[in-house]
Tab-separated table of C-alpha atoms in Angstrom:
chain	number	residue	atom	x	y	z
A	289	MET	CA	83.761	90.210	95.392
A	290	GLU	CA	81.829	92.741	97.476
A	291	ILE	CA	81.338	93.267	101.084
A	292	ASN	CA	78.745	95.442	102.463
A	293	LEU	CA	80.780	97.516	105.793
A	294	GLY	CA	77.732	98.998	106.894
A	295	GLN	CA	79.307	101.713	107.502
A	296	LEU	CA	81.389	104.759	105.324
A	297	ALA	CA	85.237	103.174	105.219
A	298	PHE	CA	88.352	105.447	105.229
A	299	ASP	CA	90.747	103.235	104.768
A	300	ILE	CA	91.956	99.784	103.431
A	301	ASP	CA	94.998	97.651	103.622
A	302	PHE	CA	95.896	93.900	102.897
A	303	HIS	CA	97.996	91.292	105.132
A	304	PRO	CA	101.235	91.026	103.821
A	305	SER	CA	101.258	87.356	103.506
A	306	GLN	CA	97.979	86.015	104.575
A	307	GLN	CA	94.549	86.499	102.516
A	308	LEU	CA	93.079	88.865	104.683
A	309	VAL	CA	91.990	92.689	104.440
A	310	THR	CA	91.151	95.120	106.815
A	311	THR	CA	89.263	98.193	106.920
A	312	GLY	CA	88.799	101.144	108.908
A	313	LEU	CA	85.537	102.834	109.315
A	314	ILE	CA	83.714	106.231	110.355
A	315	ASN	CA	82.439	104.651	113.179
A	316	GLY	CA	85.669	103.892	114.899
A	317	GLU	CA	85.282	100.340	114.233
A	318	LEU	CA	88.220	97.733	112.658
A	319	HIS	CA	87.101	95.247	110.495
A	320	LEU	CA	89.087	92.398	109.226
A	321	TYR	CA	87.865	90.103	106.618
A	322	ARG	CA	89.406	86.549	105.221
A	323	TYR	CA	88.888	86.149	101.684
A	324	THR	CA	89.396	83.707	98.610
A	325	SER	CA	88.950	83.413	95.090
A	326	ASP	CA	85.935	81.019	95.299
A	327	SER	CA	83.803	81.980	98.406
A	328	ILE	CA	82.325	84.935	100.138
A	329	PRO	CA	84.487	86.936	102.117
A	330	GLU	CA	84.170	86.054	106.004
A	331	ARG	CA	84.673	88.753	108.526
A	332	VAL	CA	86.853	87.454	111.263
A	333	LEU	CA	87.321	90.507	113.565
A	334	GLN	CA	85.594	93.704	114.467
A	335	VAL	CA	86.781	95.932	116.903
A	336	GLN	CA	85.697	99.205	118.362
A	337	ALA	CA	89.263	100.618	118.111
A	338	HIS	CA	88.485	104.279	118.740
A	339	SER	CA	85.977	106.671	119.913
A	340	GLU	CA	85.801	108.684	116.789
A	341	SER	CA	86.312	107.610	113.239
A	342	CYS	CA	89.205	105.350	112.254
A	343	ARG	CA	91.071	107.044	109.532
A	344	ALA	CA	93.973	105.015	109.133
A	345	ALA	CA	94.868	101.359	109.279
A	346	ARG	CA	98.021	99.395	108.559
A	347	PHE	CA	99.133	95.881	108.959
A	348	ILE	CA	102.429	95.756	110.948
A	349	ASN	CA	104.950	93.512	112.464
A	350	ASN	CA	104.785	91.303	109.588
A	351	GLY	CA	100.986	91.154	109.831
A	352	HIS	CA	100.704	89.846	113.464
A	353	ALA	CA	98.841	93.605	114.400
A	354	ILE	CA	96.795	96.206	112.837
A	355	LEU	CA	97.852	100.142	113.726
A	356	THR	CA	95.029	102.765	113.294
A	357	GLY	CA	94.787	106.314	113.565
A	358	SER	CA	91.862	108.710	114.534
A	359	PRO	CA	90.670	112.269	114.952
A	360	ASP	CA	90.494	111.365	118.589
A	361	CYS	CA	94.394	111.929	118.382
A	362	SER	CA	95.261	108.308	119.451
A	363	ILE	CA	97.025	105.525	117.551
A	364	LEU	CA	96.088	101.963	118.396
A	365	ALA	CA	97.952	98.729	117.980
A	366	THR	CA	95.242	95.231	117.753
A	367	ASP	CA	96.293	91.733	117.733
A	368	VAL	CA	94.975	90.247	114.374
A	369	GLU	CA	94.526	86.996	116.311
A	370	THR	CA	92.500	87.946	119.323
A	371	GLY	CA	91.447	91.484	118.530
A	372	ALA	CA	92.960	92.700	121.765
A	373	ALA	CA	94.275	96.243	122.245
A	374	VAL	CA	98.215	95.351	122.206
A	375	ALA	CA	99.220	99.174	122.889
A	376	ARG	CA	97.559	102.598	122.573
A	377	LEU	CA	98.895	106.149	122.548
A	378	GLU	CA	96.381	108.347	123.460
A	379	ASP	CA	97.944	111.455	122.594
A	380	ALA	CA	99.765	110.613	119.286
A	381	HIS	CA	99.461	113.775	117.826
A	382	GLY	CA	97.865	117.215	118.663
A	383	CYS	CA	94.976	117.017	116.200
A	384	ALA	CA	93.609	114.168	113.975
A	385	VAL	CA	95.689	111.364	112.964
A	386	ASN	CA	94.858	110.817	109.083
A	387	LYS	CA	97.443	108.687	107.554
A	388	LEU	CA	99.532	105.662	108.521
A	389	ILE	CA	102.346	104.064	106.430
A	390	ASN	CA	105.221	101.669	107.127
A	391	LEU	CA	108.449	102.274	106.232
A	392	THR	CA	110.966	99.504	107.630
A	393	GLU	CA	110.399	96.563	109.863
A	394	SER	CA	110.586	98.556	112.805
A	395	THR	CA	109.308	102.091	112.009
A	396	VAL	CA	106.013	103.681	110.761
A	397	ALA	CA	105.084	107.182	109.821
A	398	SER	CA	102.012	108.969	110.487
A	399	GLY	CA	100.573	112.375	109.348
A	400	ASP	CA	98.125	114.528	111.031
A	401	ASP	CA	95.479	117.326	109.899
A	402	GLU	CA	97.765	120.289	110.929
A	403	GLY	CA	100.765	118.973	108.617
A	404	CYS	CA	102.547	117.090	111.022
A	405	ILE	CA	104.583	113.961	110.257
A	406	LYS	CA	105.921	111.809	113.110
A	407	VAL	CA	108.136	108.490	112.443
A	408	TRP	CA	107.765	105.944	115.389
A	409	ASP	CA	110.545	103.513	116.012
A	410	THR	CA	109.484	100.365	117.704
A	411	ARG	CA	112.890	99.279	118.385
A	412	GLN	CA	113.471	102.375	120.620
A	413	GLN	CA	110.146	102.294	121.818
A	414	SER	CA	110.006	106.061	120.558
A	415	CYS	CA	108.862	108.677	118.206
A	416	CYS	CA	111.997	109.486	116.832
A	417	ASN	CA	111.299	111.952	114.067
A	418	SER	CA	108.912	114.749	114.066
A	419	PHE	CA	108.398	117.276	110.841
A	420	LYS	CA	106.004	120.178	111.234
A	421	VAL	CA	106.311	120.571	107.025
A	422	HIS	CA	102.906	121.299	105.836
A	423	GLU	CA	100.194	124.282	106.641
A	424	GLU	CA	97.210	121.647	106.011
A	425	TYR	CA	96.222	118.080	106.228
A	426	ILE	CA	98.642	115.307	105.202
A	427	SER	CA	96.960	113.327	102.584
A	428	ASP	CA	99.258	110.856	101.813
A	429	MET	CA	102.892	109.350	102.197
A	430	THR	CA	104.987	107.308	100.618
A	431	PHE	CA	108.744	105.752	101.580
A	432	ALA	CA	112.116	105.657	99.476
A	433	ALA	CA	113.713	102.806	101.304
A	434	ASP	CA	117.411	103.372	99.543
A	435	SER	CA	117.453	106.719	100.483
A	436	MET	CA	115.643	106.583	103.782
A	437	LYS	CA	113.129	109.691	102.246
A	438	LEU	CA	109.931	109.965	103.602
A	439	LEU	CA	107.791	112.039	100.986
A	440	GLY	CA	104.541	113.705	101.771
A	441	THR	CA	101.708	115.648	100.416
A	442	SER	CA	99.198	118.153	101.978
A	443	GLY	CA	96.231	119.929	101.332
A	444	ASP	CA	98.207	123.372	101.153
A	445	GLY	CA	99.349	122.131	97.581
A	446	THR	CA	103.017	121.067	98.511
A	447	LEU	CA	105.320	117.958	98.457
A	448	SER	CA	107.881	117.747	101.031
A	449	VAL	CA	110.710	115.413	101.441
A	450	CYS	CA	112.111	114.440	105.170
A	451	ASN	CA	115.420	112.822	105.282
A	452	LEU	CA	115.272	110.395	108.324
A	453	ARG	CA	118.959	109.919	108.121
A	454	ARG	CA	119.742	113.240	108.914
A	455	ASN	CA	116.328	114.134	110.623
A	456	LYS	CA	115.501	117.060	108.576
A	457	VAL	CA	113.248	118.556	106.053
A	458	GLN	CA	115.157	118.429	102.726
A	459	ALA	CA	113.233	119.783	100.209
A	460	GLN	CA	109.727	121.133	99.884
A	461	SER	CA	108.031	122.197	96.850
A	462	GLU	CA	106.407	125.698	95.505
A	463	PHE	CA	102.757	125.923	96.657
A	464	SER	CA	100.575	125.384	94.379
A	465	GLU	CA	96.765	126.152	93.705
A	466	GLU	CA	96.003	122.325	93.789
A	467	GLU	CA	95.644	120.206	96.502
A	468	LEU	CA	97.871	116.980	96.442
A	469	LEU	CA	95.776	113.878	97.515
A	470	SER	CA	98.513	111.299	96.634
A	471	VAL	CA	101.828	110.429	96.043
A	472	VAL	CA	103.773	107.478	94.430
A	473	ILE	CA	107.340	106.949	93.198
A	474	MET	CA	107.587	105.843	89.453
A	475	LYS	CA	110.240	105.066	86.904
A	476	ASN	CA	112.972	103.358	89.242
A	477	GLY	CA	113.068	106.238	91.325
A	478	ARG	CA	113.466	109.013	89.039
A	479	LYS	CA	110.105	110.315	88.736
A	480	VAL	CA	107.402	111.271	91.946
A	481	VAL	CA	103.905	111.246	90.761
A	482	CYS	CA	100.990	113.411	92.497
A	483	SER	CA	97.244	113.616	91.966
A	484	SER	CA	95.612	116.555	92.735
A	485	HIS	CA	91.739	117.859	93.472
A	486	ILE	CA	90.934	119.153	90.022
A	487	GLY	CA	92.387	115.947	88.568
A	488	ASN	CA	95.798	116.446	87.075
A	489	LEU	CA	98.610	114.419	87.913
A	490	LEU	CA	102.027	116.495	88.567
A	491	LEU	CA	105.182	114.888	87.838
A	492	TYR	CA	108.448	115.871	90.082
A	493	SER	CA	112.064	114.619	89.061
A	494	TRP	CA	113.988	113.219	91.871
A	495	GLY	CA	116.272	115.857	93.425
A	496	CYS	CA	114.360	118.564	91.813
A	497	PHE	CA	111.249	119.110	94.047
A	498	ASN	CA	110.842	122.790	93.874
A	499	ASP	CA	108.487	122.608	90.608
A	500	CYS	CA	106.790	119.981	88.647
A	501	SER	CA	108.804	118.927	85.604
A	502	ASP	CA	105.564	118.114	83.715
A	503	ARG	CA	101.568	117.887	84.302
A	504	PHE	CA	99.305	115.354	82.915
A	505	VAL	CA	96.309	117.510	82.734
A	506	ASP	CA	94.018	115.065	80.480
A	507	LEU	CA	93.354	112.798	82.912
A	508	SER	CA	89.994	113.521	84.689
A	509	PRO	CA	87.796	116.706	84.903
A	510	ASN	CA	87.231	115.769	88.651
A	511	SER	CA	89.615	115.197	91.720
A	512	VAL	CA	91.932	112.059	91.372
A	513	ASP	CA	91.883	111.428	95.190
A	514	VAL	CA	93.826	107.936	94.958
A	515	LEU	CA	97.242	106.592	93.370
A	516	LEU	CA	98.510	103.014	93.396
A	517	LYS	CA	101.613	101.954	91.735
A	518	LEU	CA	101.168	98.796	89.512
A	519	ASP	CA	104.920	98.690	88.095
A	520	GLU	CA	107.427	101.364	87.127
A	521	ASP	CA	105.519	102.711	83.818
A	522	ARG	CA	101.748	102.200	85.014
A	523	LEU	CA	99.563	103.215	87.915
A	524	ILE	CA	96.178	102.929	89.031
A	525	THR	CA	94.080	105.850	90.004
A	526	GLY	CA	90.649	106.203	91.626
A	527	SER	CA	88.833	109.168	90.688
A	528	GLU	CA	85.918	111.521	92.156
A	529	THR	CA	83.222	109.919	90.048
A	530	GLY	CA	84.049	106.226	91.286
A	531	LEU	CA	85.923	105.398	88.187
A	532	ILE	CA	88.937	103.138	88.507
A	533	SER	CA	91.541	103.664	85.562
A	534	LEU	CA	95.126	102.236	84.347
A	535	VAL	CA	97.355	105.265	83.407
A	536	GLY	CA	100.853	104.970	81.961
A	537	ILE	CA	103.739	107.583	82.956
A	538	LEU	CA	106.207	109.068	80.474
A	539	PRO	CA	104.706	108.574	77.915
A	540	ASN	CA	101.421	109.925	79.787
A	541	ARG	CA	98.451	108.210	78.767
A	542	VAL	CA	95.020	106.876	80.050
A	543	ILE	CA	95.510	103.235	78.922
A	544	GLN	CA	91.902	102.693	79.904
A	545	PRO	CA	89.263	102.400	82.556
A	546	ILE	CA	89.223	99.068	84.321
A	547	ALA	CA	86.428	99.294	86.823
A	548	GLU	CA	83.996	101.509	88.402
A	549	HIS	CA	83.369	100.906	91.742
A	550	SER	CA	80.383	103.169	92.082
A	551	GLU	CA	79.047	106.694	91.254
A	552	TYR	CA	80.626	107.749	94.517
A	553	PRO	CA	84.462	109.150	95.104
A	554	VAL	CA	86.880	106.299	95.679
A	555	GLU	CA	88.600	106.645	99.370
A	556	GLY	CA	91.198	103.898	98.586
A	557	LEU	CA	92.955	101.327	96.918
A	558	ALA	CA	95.234	98.548	97.789
A	559	PHE	CA	96.795	95.260	96.430
A	560	SER	CA	96.577	92.124	98.037
A	561	HIS	CA	99.831	90.428	99.140
A	562	ASP	CA	100.201	88.542	95.720
A	563	LYS	CA	98.505	91.375	93.841
A	564	LYS	CA	95.709	88.966	92.398
A	565	PHE	CA	93.532	91.284	93.879
A	566	LEU	CA	92.851	95.001	94.030
A	567	GLY	CA	90.509	96.376	96.720
A	568	SER	CA	88.770	99.596	96.410
A	569	ILE	CA	86.528	101.619	98.864
A	570	ALA	CA	84.453	104.320	98.108
A	571	HIS	CA	81.606	106.625	99.697
A	572	ASP	CA	79.172	103.645	99.461
A	573	GLN	CA	80.076	101.516	102.502
A	574	MET	CA	81.106	98.878	99.889
A	575	LEU	CA	84.518	97.115	99.760
A	576	LYS	CA	85.107	95.291	96.619
A	577	LEU	CA	87.863	92.651	95.622
A	578	TRP	CA	88.808	92.809	91.957
A	579	ASP	CA	90.544	89.821	90.107
A	580	MET	CA	93.805	91.625	88.892
A	581	ASP	CA	93.606	89.343	85.945
A	582	ASP	CA	90.117	90.442	84.764
A	583	LEU	CA	91.006	93.898	85.021
A	584	LEU	CA	94.278	93.682	83.051
A	585	GLN	CA	93.065	91.590	80.450
A	586	GLY	CA	92.010	94.447	78.067
A	587	SER	CA	95.040	96.279	78.565
A	588	THR	CA	97.414	94.456	76.850
A	589	LYS	CA	95.111	94.671	73.672
A	590	THR	CA	95.177	98.523	74.096
A	591	LEU	CA	98.864	99.079	74.212
A	592	LYS	CA	99.251	97.155	71.496
A	593	HIS	CA	97.031	99.147	69.215
A	594	GLN	CA	98.976	102.264	70.626
A	595	ALA	CA	101.791	103.947	68.644
A	596	ALA	CA	104.905	103.380	70.823
A	597	VAL	CA	106.261	106.668	72.055
A	598	GLU	CA	109.894	106.979	73.344
A	599	ASP	CA	110.260	107.907	77.229
A	600	SER	CA	111.927	111.230	76.053
A	601	ASP	CA	111.731	112.891	79.643
A	602	SER	CA	113.835	115.746	79.597
A	603	ASP	CA	113.703	118.182	82.914
A	604	GLU	CA	114.842	121.103	81.112
A	605	MET	CA	112.075	120.489	78.151
A	606	ASP	CA	109.185	119.633	80.567
A	607	MET	CA	109.861	122.260	83.145
A	608	ASP	CA	106.689	124.417	83.627
A	609	ASN	CA	107.516	128.221	83.124
A	610	ASN	CA	104.535	129.483	84.627
A	611	PRO	CA	104.240	128.097	88.114
A	612	PRO	CA	100.606	128.312	90.039
A	613	LYS	CA	100.286	130.766	92.579
A	614	SER	CA	99.889	129.429	96.211
A	615	LYS	CA	96.566	128.445	98.090
A	616	LYS	CA	95.679	126.755	100.929
A	617	GLY	CA	93.880	123.862	100.316
A	618	THR	CA	90.206	123.853	101.387
A	619	LYS	CA	89.398	119.872	102.034
A	620	ARG	CA	91.060	119.797	105.306
A	621	LYS	CA	89.012	117.376	107.654
A	622	ASN	CA	87.282	118.066	111.019
A	623	ALA	CA	89.688	117.470	113.706
A	624	SER	CA	89.267	117.406	117.361
A	625	LYS	CA	91.971	118.934	119.556
A	626	ASP	CA	94.583	117.660	122.152
A	627	HIS	CA	98.141	118.146	123.468
A	628	VAL	CA	100.989	115.686	122.729
A	629	SER	CA	101.964	113.851	125.666
A	630	SER	CA	105.258	112.172	126.786
A	631	SER	CA	103.563	108.994	126.923
A	632	SER	CA	104.320	108.714	123.171
A	633	ASN	CA	107.861	107.701	124.235
A	634	ASN	CA	106.308	104.574	125.443
A	635	PHE	CA	103.751	103.468	122.738
A	636	PHE	CA	105.663	100.738	121.258
A	637	ALA	CA	106.674	99.165	124.739
A	638	ASP	CA	104.550	96.204	124.663
A	639	LEU	CA	105.184	95.407	121.144
A	640	GLN	CA	107.243	92.555	120.324
A	641	MET	CA	108.712	93.467	116.766
A	642	ASP	CA	110.466	91.455	114.620
A	643	GLY	CA	114.060	92.540	113.322
């Protein structure tokens, strides 16, 4: 299934329980589509959410609202049913808001173009954590719920680990020459995988974040912009060439390419709530919904023909003895500047959050 958005999309997210998918567009609009397996997707909502581009979009409050972030420094909560603005924080960050993720039922995190990560507590109606940990834009974040650790990657080439219980930056990797663009947690929490702008995957052992323990250097000659975890051993990658691939981790291998969005860079990947569909957006203004059964049909056959390799992961053996020299990222997005306002403490005052 394909949807012509008419504009470049920056982010994609699926509703946690319904057949709805949302995108944030370069013109500041937020779109919401209803899809089924046997009909053309229908646009059910179109909102001018921001005065500048809508870079981040996430369903919150069990899917009752959509949170969006923008270079206009604001974060907006939009009601899914009515399209009305539930709450708006004009000065969420001092510069462009680049990423949003859900943490718990009552907390979300945002990252900006100057390396700042903030955590918002919807019950306390305030910003409860702020970490100025990176020197360049926040490219991605992921959350380890069991340990309450928030992991972030940045154009400055580092991976950070923020301890939300102690409100402190617990660890940060050494600077790398590679811009880190995406991050997922694999192997039942034992490994953290980051993608880079030169096509490598960097693997970090949990608790040993100073330097990567392994590098997968044969993945792609081009930038790997997006990682999406399929299970504890496999992930899906989106590359600068528009190729979407199924990749195994430890043993590291490209299982097979599973789709080609277009010839343009893949900007985002996401699963539907039931994992029946994979959604992809790229620089071609198209949102595509792929049937996961069709995509993975050939991967089982491919795996059967591959030699069985033991998961011989060893931190001592995999350590890179020649860590790369540091270099700031060069793909930082343009951001408008503003000052953080104390009104941030009241942003979620109008949101009726569950839990």
